[in-house]
Coordinates of C-alpha atoms and ligand atoms in Angstrom, one line a residue:
Chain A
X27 CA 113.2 123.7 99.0
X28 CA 109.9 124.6 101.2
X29 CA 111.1 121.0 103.2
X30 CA 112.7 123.4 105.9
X31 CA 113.5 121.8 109.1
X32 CA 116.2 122.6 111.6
X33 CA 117.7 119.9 113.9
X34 CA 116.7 118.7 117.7
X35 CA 119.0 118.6 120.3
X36 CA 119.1 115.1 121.4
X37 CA 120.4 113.9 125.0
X38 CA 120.6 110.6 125.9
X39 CA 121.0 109.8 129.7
X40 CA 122.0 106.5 131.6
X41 CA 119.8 104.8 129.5
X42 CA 119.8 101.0 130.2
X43 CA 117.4 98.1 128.1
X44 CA 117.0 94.7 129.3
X45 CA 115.0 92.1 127.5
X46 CA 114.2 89.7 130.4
X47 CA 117.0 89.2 132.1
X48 CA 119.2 90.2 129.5
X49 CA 120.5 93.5 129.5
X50 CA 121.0 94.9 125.9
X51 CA 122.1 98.6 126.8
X52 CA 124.3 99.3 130.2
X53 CA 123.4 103.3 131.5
X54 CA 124.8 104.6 127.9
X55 CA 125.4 108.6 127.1
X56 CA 125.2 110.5 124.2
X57 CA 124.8 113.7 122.8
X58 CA 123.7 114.9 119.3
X59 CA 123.9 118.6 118.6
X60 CA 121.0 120.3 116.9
X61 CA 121.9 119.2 112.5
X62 CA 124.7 116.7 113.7
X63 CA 125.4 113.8 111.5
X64 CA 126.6 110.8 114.0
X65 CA 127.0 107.0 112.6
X66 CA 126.6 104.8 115.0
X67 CA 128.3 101.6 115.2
X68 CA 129.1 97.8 116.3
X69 CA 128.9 94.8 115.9
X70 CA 125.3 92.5 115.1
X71 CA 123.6 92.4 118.3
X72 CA 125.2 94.6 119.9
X73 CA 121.9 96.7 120.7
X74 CA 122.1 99.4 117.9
X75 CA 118.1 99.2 117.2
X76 CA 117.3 98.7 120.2
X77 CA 118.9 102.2 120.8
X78 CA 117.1 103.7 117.9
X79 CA 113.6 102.1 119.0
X80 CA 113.9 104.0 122.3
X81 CA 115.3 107.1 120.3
X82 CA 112.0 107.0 118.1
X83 CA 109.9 106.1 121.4
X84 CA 109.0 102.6 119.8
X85 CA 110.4 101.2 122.8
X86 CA 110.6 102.3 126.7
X87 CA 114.3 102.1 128.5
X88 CA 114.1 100.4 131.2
X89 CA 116.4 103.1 133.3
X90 CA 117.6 106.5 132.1
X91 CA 115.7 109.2 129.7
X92 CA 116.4 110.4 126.6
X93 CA 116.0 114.3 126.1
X94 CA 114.9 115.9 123.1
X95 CA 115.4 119.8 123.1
X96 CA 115.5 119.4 126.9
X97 CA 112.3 117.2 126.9
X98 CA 111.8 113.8 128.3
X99 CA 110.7 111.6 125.4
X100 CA 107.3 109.8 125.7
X101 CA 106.7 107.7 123.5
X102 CA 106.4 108.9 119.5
X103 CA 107.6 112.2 118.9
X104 CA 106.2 114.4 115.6
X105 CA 109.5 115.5 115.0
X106 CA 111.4 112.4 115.1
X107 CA 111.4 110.0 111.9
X108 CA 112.8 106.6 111.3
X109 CA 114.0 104.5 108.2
X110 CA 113.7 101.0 108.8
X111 CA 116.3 98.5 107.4
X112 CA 113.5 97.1 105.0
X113 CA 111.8 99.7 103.3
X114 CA 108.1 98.9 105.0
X115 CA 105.8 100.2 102.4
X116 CA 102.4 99.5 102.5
X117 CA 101.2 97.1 99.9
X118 CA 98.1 98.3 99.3
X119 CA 98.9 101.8 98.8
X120 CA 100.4 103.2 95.3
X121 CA 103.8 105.3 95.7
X122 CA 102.6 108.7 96.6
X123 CA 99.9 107.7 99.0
X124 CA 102.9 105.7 101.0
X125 CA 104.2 109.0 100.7
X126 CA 101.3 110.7 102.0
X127 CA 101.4 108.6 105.3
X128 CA 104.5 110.2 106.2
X129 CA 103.1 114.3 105.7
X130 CA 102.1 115.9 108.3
X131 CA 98.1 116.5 108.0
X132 CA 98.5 113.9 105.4
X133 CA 99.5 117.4 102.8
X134 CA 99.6 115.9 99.7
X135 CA 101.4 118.6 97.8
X136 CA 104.0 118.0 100.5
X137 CA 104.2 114.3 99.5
X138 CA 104.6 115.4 96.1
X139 CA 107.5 117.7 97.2
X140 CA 109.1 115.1 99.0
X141 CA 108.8 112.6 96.1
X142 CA 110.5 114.9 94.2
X143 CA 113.1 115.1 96.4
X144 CA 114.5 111.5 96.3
X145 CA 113.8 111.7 92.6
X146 CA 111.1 109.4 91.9
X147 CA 108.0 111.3 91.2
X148 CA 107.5 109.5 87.8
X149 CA 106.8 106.7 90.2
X150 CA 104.2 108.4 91.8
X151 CA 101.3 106.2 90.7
X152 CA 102.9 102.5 90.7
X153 CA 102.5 99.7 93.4
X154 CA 105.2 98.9 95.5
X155 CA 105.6 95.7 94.7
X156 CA 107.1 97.0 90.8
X157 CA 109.8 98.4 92.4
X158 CA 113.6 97.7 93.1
X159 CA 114.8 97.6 96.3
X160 CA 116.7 100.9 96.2
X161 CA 113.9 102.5 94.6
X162 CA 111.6 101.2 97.7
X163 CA 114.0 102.8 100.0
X164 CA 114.3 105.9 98.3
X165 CA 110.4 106.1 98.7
X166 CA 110.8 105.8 102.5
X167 CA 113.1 108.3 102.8
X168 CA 110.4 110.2 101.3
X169 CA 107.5 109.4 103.6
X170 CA 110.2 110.4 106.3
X171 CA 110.9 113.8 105.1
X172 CA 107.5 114.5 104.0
X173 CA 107.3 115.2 107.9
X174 CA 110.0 117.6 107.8
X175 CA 111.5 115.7 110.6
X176 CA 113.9 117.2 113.1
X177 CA 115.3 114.3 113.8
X178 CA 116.0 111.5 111.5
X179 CA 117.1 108.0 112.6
X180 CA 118.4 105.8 110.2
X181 CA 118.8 101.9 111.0
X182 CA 121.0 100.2 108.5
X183 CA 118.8 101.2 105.7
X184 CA 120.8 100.9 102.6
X185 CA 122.3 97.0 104.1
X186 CA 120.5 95.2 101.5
X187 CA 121.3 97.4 98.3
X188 CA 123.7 96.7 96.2
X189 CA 127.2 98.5 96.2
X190 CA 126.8 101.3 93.3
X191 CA 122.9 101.9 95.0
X192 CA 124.3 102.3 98.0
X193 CA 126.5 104.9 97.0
X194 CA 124.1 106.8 95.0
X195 CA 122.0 106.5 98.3
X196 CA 124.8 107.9 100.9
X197 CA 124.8 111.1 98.2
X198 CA 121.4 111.4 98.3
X199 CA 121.0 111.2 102.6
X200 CA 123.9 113.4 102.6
X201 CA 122.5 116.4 100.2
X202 CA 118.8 116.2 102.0
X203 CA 120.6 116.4 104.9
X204 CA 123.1 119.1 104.0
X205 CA 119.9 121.2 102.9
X206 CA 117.8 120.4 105.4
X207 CA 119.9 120.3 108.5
X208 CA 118.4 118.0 110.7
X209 CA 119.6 116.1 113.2
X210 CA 120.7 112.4 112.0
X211 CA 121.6 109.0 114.1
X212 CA 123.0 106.4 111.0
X213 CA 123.1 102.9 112.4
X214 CA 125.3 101.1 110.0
X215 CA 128.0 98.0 110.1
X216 CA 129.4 99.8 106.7
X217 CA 132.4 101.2 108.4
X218 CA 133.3 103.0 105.0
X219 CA 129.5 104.4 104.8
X220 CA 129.9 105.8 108.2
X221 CA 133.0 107.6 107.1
X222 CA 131.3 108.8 104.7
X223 CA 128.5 110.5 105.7
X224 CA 129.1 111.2 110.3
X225 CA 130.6 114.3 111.8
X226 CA 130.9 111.7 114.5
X227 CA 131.3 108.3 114.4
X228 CA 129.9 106.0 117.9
X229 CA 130.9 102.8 118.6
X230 CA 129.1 100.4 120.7
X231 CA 130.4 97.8 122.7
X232 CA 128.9 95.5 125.3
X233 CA 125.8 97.9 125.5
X234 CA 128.0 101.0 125.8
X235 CA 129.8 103.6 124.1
X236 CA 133.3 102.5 123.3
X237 CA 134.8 105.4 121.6
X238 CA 133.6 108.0 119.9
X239 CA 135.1 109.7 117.1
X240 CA 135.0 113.3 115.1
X241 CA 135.3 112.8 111.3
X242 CA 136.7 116.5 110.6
X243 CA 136.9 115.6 106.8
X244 CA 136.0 118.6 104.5
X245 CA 132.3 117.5 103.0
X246 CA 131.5 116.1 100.0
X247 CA 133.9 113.4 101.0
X248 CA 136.5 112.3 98.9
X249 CA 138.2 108.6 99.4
X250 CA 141.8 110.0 99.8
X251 CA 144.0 108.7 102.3
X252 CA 142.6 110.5 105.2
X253 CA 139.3 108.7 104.7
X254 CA 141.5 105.5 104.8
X255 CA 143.2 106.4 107.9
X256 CA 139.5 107.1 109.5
X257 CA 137.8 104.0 108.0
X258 CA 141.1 101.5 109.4
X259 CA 140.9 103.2 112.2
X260 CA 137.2 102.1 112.8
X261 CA 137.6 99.1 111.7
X262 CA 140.5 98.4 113.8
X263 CA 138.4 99.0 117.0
X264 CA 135.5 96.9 115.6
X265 CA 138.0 94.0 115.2
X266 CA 139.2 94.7 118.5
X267 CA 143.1 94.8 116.7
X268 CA 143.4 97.7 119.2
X269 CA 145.5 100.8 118.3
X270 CA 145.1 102.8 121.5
X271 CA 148.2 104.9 121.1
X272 CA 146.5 106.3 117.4
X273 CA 142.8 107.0 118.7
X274 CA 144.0 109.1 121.6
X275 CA 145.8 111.0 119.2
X276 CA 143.0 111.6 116.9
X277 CA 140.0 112.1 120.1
X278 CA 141.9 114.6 121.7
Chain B
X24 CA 93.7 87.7 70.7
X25 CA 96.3 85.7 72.1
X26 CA 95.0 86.8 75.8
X27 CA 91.5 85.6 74.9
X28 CA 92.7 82.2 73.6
X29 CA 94.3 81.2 76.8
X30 CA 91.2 82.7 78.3
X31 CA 89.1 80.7 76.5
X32 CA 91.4 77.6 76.8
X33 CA 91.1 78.0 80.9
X34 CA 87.2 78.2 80.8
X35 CA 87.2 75.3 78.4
X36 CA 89.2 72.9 80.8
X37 CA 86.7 74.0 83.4
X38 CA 84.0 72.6 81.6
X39 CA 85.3 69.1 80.4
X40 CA 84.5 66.9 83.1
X41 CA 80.9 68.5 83.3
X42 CA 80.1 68.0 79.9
X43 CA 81.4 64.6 79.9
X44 CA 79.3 63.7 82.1
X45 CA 76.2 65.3 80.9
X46 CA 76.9 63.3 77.8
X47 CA 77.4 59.7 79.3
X48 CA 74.3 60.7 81.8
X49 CA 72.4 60.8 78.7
X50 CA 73.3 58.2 76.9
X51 CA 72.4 56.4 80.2
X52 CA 69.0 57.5 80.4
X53 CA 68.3 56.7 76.1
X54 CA 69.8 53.5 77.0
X55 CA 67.5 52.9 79.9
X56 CA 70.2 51.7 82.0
X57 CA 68.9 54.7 84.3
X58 CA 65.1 54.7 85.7
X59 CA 63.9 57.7 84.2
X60 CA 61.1 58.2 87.0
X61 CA 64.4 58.4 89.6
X62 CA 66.6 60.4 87.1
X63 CA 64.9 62.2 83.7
X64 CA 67.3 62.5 81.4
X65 CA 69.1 66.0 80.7
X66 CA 66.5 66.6 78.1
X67 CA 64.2 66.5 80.3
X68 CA 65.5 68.7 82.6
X69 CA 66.3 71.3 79.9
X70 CA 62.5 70.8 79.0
X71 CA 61.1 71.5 82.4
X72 CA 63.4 74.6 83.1
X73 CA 62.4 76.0 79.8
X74 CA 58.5 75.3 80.4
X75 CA 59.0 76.5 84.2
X76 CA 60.3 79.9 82.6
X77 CA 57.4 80.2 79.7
X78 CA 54.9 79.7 83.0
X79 CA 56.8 83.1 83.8
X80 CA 56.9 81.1 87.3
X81 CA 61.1 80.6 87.1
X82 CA 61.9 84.0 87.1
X83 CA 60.0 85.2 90.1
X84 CA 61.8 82.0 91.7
X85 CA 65.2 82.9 90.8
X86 CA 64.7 86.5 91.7
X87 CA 63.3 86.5 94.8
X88 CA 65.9 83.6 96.1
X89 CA 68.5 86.0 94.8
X90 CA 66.6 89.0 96.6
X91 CA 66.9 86.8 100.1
X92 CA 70.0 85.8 99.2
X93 CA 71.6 89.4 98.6
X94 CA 70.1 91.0 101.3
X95 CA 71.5 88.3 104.0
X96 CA 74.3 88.5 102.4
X97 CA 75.2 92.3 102.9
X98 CA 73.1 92.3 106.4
X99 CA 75.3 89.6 107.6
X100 CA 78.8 91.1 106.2
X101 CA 77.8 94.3 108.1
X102 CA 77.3 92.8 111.2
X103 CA 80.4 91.0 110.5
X104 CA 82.3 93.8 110.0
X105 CA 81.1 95.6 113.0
X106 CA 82.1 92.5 115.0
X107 CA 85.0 91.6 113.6
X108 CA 86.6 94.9 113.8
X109 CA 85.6 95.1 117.8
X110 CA 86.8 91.8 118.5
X111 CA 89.9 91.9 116.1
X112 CA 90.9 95.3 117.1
X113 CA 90.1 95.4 120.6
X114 CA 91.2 92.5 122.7
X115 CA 89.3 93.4 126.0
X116 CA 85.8 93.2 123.8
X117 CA 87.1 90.3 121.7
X118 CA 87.6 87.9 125.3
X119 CA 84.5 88.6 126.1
X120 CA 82.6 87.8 122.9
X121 CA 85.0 85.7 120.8
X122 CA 84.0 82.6 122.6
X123 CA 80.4 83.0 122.6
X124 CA 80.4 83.6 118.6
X125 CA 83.0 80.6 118.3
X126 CA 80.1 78.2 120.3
X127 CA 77.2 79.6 118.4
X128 CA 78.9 78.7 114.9
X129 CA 79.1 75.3 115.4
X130 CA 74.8 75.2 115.4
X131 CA 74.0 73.6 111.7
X132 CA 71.7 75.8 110.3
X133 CA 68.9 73.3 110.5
X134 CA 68.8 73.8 114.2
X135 CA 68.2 77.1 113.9
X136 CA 65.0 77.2 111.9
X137 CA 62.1 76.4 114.3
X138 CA 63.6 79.2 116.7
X139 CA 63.3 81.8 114.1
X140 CA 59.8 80.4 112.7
X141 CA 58.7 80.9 116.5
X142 CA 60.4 84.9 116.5
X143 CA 59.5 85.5 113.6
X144 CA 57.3 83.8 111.8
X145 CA 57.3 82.6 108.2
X146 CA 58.3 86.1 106.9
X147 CA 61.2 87.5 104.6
X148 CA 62.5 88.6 107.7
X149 CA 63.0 85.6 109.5
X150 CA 64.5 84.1 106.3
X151 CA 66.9 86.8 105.6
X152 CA 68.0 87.1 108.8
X153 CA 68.5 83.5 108.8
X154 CA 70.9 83.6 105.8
X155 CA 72.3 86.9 107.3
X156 CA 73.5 84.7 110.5
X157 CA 74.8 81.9 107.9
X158 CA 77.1 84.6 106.5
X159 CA 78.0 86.1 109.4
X160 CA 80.2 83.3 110.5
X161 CA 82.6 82.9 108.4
X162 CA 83.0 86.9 107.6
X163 CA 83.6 87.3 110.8
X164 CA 86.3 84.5 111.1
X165 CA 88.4 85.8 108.9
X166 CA 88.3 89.3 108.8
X167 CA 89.5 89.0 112.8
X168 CA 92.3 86.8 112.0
X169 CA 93.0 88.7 109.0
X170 CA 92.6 92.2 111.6
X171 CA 95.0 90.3 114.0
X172 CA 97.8 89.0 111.5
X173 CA 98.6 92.2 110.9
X174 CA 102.5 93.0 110.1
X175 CA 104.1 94.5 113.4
X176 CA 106.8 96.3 111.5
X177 CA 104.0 97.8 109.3
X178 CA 101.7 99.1 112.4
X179 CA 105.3 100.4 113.7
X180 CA 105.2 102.9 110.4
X181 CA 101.7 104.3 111.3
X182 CA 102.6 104.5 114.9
X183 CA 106.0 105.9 113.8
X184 CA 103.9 109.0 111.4
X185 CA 101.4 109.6 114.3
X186 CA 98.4 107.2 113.5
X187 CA 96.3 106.1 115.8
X188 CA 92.8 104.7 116.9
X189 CA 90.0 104.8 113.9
X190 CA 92.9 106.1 111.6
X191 CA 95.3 103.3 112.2
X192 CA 92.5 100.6 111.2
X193 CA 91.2 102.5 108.1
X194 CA 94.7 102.6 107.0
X195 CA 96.6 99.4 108.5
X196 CA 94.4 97.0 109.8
X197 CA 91.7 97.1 106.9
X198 CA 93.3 96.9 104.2
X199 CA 95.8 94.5 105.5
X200 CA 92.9 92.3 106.4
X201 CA 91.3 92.5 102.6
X202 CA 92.8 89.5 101.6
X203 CA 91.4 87.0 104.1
X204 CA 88.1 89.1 104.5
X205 CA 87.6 88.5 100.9
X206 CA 87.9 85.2 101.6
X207 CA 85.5 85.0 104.3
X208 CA 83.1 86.8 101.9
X209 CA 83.3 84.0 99.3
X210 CA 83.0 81.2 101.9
X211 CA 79.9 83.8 103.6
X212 CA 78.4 83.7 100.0
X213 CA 78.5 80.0 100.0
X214 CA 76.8 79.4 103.1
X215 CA 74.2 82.2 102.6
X216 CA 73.0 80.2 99.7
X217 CA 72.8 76.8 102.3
X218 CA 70.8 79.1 104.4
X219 CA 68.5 80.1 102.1
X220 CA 67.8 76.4 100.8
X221 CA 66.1 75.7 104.8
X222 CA 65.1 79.0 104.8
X223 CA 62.9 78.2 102.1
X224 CA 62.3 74.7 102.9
X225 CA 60.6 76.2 106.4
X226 CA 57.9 77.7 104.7
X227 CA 58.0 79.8 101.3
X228 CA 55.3 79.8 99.0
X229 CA 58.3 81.0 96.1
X230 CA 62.1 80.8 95.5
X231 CA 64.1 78.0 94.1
X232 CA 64.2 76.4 97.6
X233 CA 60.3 75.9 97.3
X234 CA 60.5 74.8 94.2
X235 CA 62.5 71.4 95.4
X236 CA 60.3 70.6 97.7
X237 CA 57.2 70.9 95.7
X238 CA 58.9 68.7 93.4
X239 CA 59.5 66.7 96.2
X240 CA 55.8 66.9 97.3
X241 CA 54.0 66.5 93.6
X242 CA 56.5 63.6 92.6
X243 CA 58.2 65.1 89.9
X244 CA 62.1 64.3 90.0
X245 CA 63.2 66.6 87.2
X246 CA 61.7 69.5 89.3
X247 CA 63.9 68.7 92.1
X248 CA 67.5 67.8 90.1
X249 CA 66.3 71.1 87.6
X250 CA 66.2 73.1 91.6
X251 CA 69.8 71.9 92.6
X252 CA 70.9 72.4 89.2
X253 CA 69.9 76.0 89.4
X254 CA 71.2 76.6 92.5
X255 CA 74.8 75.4 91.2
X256 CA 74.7 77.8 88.7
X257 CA 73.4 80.7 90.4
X258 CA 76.0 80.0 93.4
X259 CA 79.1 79.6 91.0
X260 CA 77.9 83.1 89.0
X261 CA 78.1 85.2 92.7
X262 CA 81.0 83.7 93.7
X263 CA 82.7 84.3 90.2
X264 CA 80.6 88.0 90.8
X265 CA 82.5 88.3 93.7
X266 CA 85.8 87.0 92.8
X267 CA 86.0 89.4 90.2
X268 CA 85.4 92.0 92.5
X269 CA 87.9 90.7 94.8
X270 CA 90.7 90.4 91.8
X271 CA 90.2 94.4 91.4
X272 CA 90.5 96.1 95.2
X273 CA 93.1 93.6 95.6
X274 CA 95.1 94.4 92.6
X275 CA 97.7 95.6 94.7
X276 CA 99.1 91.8 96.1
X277 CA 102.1 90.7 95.2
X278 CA 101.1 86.8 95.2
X279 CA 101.6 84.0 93.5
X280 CA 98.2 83.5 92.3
X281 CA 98.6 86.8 90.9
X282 CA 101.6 86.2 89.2
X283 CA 100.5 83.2 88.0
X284 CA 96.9 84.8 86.2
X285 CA 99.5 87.3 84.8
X286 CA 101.3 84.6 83.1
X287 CA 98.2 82.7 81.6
X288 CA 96.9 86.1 80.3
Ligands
ADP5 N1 111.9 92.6 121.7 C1 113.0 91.9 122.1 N2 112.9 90.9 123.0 C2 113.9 90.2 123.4 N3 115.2 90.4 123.0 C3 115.4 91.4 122.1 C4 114.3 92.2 121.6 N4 114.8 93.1 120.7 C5 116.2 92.9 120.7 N5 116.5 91.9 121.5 C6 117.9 91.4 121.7 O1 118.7 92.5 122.0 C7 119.9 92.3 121.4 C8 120.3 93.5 120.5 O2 119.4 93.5 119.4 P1 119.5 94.7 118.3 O3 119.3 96.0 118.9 O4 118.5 94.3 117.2 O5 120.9 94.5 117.7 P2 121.6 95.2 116.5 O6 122.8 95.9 117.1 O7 122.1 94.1 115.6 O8 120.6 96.1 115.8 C9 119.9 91.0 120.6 O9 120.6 90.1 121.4 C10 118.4 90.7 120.5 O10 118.3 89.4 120.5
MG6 MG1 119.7 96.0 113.9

């Protein structure tokens, strides 16, 4: 594939958001290693797009920095790319020039390439409005990797598919990803999708890190018992059942 | 052939009422229940358009009301645009004008017409720039509220991919605002051919707007309703003209009016 990209070192430091008076994210910390795959995850509301907003430089924190490669992010980074949890194609462009948006010099063979990649270049020259909801998604994970991003931030976008989609989907993020080796931040409340895809899984809690867990399972990931053991133990923590004596065991 | 039935069936429902009432209207005037020296009959009518075209005289009307009309038209949505992407784009520039413009479009276009005769003069300019204002107002309207209801999450993607300034409205804000600027053209249309009516009315010695009030001046009624009836016609063909146009570069909406044309096709 000549979509090449290796993956940014991402730091994030004491980074606090307040809307107002209310404070969303409380001095968190977090650190991606270049081609890591991290899920991050918590309940609704609990700030996770909030995080990814300041990630992508959308947003500003209101204390703290976040480091990319050693560098203070400043607002929107070339490197960096996002998926939105709605697809956010524009209307009035056909499939390939939503594409286009996304490559760098707006390089249209690169489009093409990247179209190619998700599998939908049949669909090059159709509307978005024609299309199914997976197949919208698909095409912005297109016009994301047609930038050959670096880093790729993913917020919830495969929430609103349905099940079997979803799962062709995960494959999909997880092959480009393989290949590609950039750095990804997955923002999901699937606990089982998280499994699936992070080398580490985040949890956030009260606008900070709870835990945070290595997945060590051997890649692509079957759903034995091990990935049980990992996805109850998730959800365990997200349902505040509370198994302390098990996650010590497994984070150390 | 199915397609061009409903077609046809749509047009045809269109045109009901009108003919209806053509028909009583002349049953009316045979009857004499209607003073034919205050309303000729449609016969009549018919009769005087055709003799005004023989004269050669209606063409050179039509045309050069459609000349002033055209070029107000396209002078007007220029300005417009130029405006309304300042003011919609820009909200320094657009508290500083946006009021003015909003003041200056509640003039009726009457008022305006001894101020441009004492610019101007009785020229083509003065006339087409008086249309040109006429339009002006209502392309402007909606192409900066159309500019300014732009989707957030949409300007986030062009943001997001690095786009920025003259970029980010050739490829977000524009054609986001197509829609409702479309719609300001039509309603632009529609006043540009008020405008031309007392643009004409000021002081033409041709055009369709002349032509009323010289029926109006030499007494002859079916001159006058044969005018309005032109100017109906000609006002309905742009704005279909223009709908058309409209229907094609925005193809791409997902609406229900779209779906619903769909559907009767
Ligand atoms: N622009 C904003 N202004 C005010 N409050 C906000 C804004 N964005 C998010 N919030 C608040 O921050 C909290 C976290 O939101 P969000 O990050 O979207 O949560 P989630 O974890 O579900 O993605 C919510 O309580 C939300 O109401
Ligand atoms: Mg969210």
């Amino acid at each position: 594939m000549g979509i090449k990209s290796i993956g940014s070192h991402l730091q994030v430091k004491g980074v606090g958001k307040r809307f107002g008076n209310v404070e969303v994210l409380k001095r968190l910390d977090l650190e991606i290693k270049p081609g890591e795959f991290i899920a991050i995850v918590g309940r609704s509301g609990c700030g996770k797009s909030t995080l990814l907003r300041l990630l992508a430089g959308l947003d500003v924190p209101t204390e703290g920095e976040v480091l990319l490669d050693g560098e203070r992010v400043n607002g929107i980074h070339p490197d960096t790319r996002i998926l939105f949890q709605d697809a956010r194609l524009l209307p009035w462009k056909r499939v390939i020039d939503n594409v286009q948006i996304g490559a760098r010099n707006g390089d249209k063979a690169r489009a093409e390439e990247a179209l190619r990649l998700v599998g939908l270049e049949h669909k090059a020259k159709e509307w978005p409005s024609v299309l199914s909801g997976g197949q919208r998604q698909r095409i912005a994970l297109a016009r994301a990797l047609a930038g050959s991003p670096r880093l790729l931030l993913l917020d919830e976008p495969l929430s609103a598919l349905d099940a079997l989609t979803r799962i062709e989907m995960q494959e999909l993020i997880e092959q480009i990803w393989w290949e590609q080796q950039f750095s990804a931040i997955l923002v999901t409340h699937d606990v089982s999708e998280a499994v699936a895809l992070a080398d580490r899984i985040v949890l956030i809690q009260n606008g900070a890190i709870a835990i945070d867990i290595p997945v060590p399972l051997p890649r692509p990931r079957e759903r034995n018992s091990d990935f049980a053991y990992y996805e109850k133990l998730i959800l365990d923590h997200l349902m505040e059942r509370g198994a302390p004596a098990s996650v010590s065991a497994v984070s150390s | 052939m199915r397609q061009w039935n409903k077609n046809f069936v749509v047009t045809g429902m269109g045109l009901i009422i009108p003919v209806s009432i053509v028909i009583l209207w002349h049953i009316f005037s045979v009857s004499g229940l209607i003073a034919t020296n205050i309303m000729p009959s449609p016969l009549k009518i018919v009769s005087t358009i055709v003799d005004l075209f023989r004269e050669g005289e209606l063409l050179e009307h039509i045309g050069i009301t459609l000349y002033r009309v055209s070029m107000g038209f396209l002078l007007g949505t220029a300005i417009a645009l130029l405006f309304g992407v300042l003011n919609g784009y820009f909200r320094t520039i657009r508290y500083l004008l946006d009021p003015l413009i909003q003041a200056l479009r509640n003039i009726p276009s009457l008022a305006w017409v001894p101020l441009f005769i004492l610019w101007m003069g009785i020229s083509e300019a003065s006339k087409i720039s008086l249309i040109a204002l006429g339009v002006f107002f209502p392309v402007y309207l909606n192409l900066v509220s159309g500019i300014q209801g732009v989707d957030r999450r949409l300007l986030e993607v062009g943001w997001v991919h690095g786009y920025q300034g003259w970029r980010l409205i050739r490829h977000f804000f524009l054609p986001s605002a197509l829609p409702s600027f479309f719609v300001g053209l039509r309603s632009g249309l529609g006043l540009g051919w008020m405008f031309v009516v007392a643009a004409e009315i000021m002081g033409a010695s041709k055009g369709l707007g002349f032509l009323l009030t010289d029926g109006q001046t030499t007494g002859r009624p079916a001159i006058i309703i044969a005018s309005i009836l032109l100017f109906a016609m000609l006002g309905k063909l742009t704005d279909y003209l223009l709908e058309l146009a409209g229907r094609r570069i925005l193809r791409w909406q997902d609406s229900y009016e779209s779906l619903e044309r769909r559907k009767a096709l």
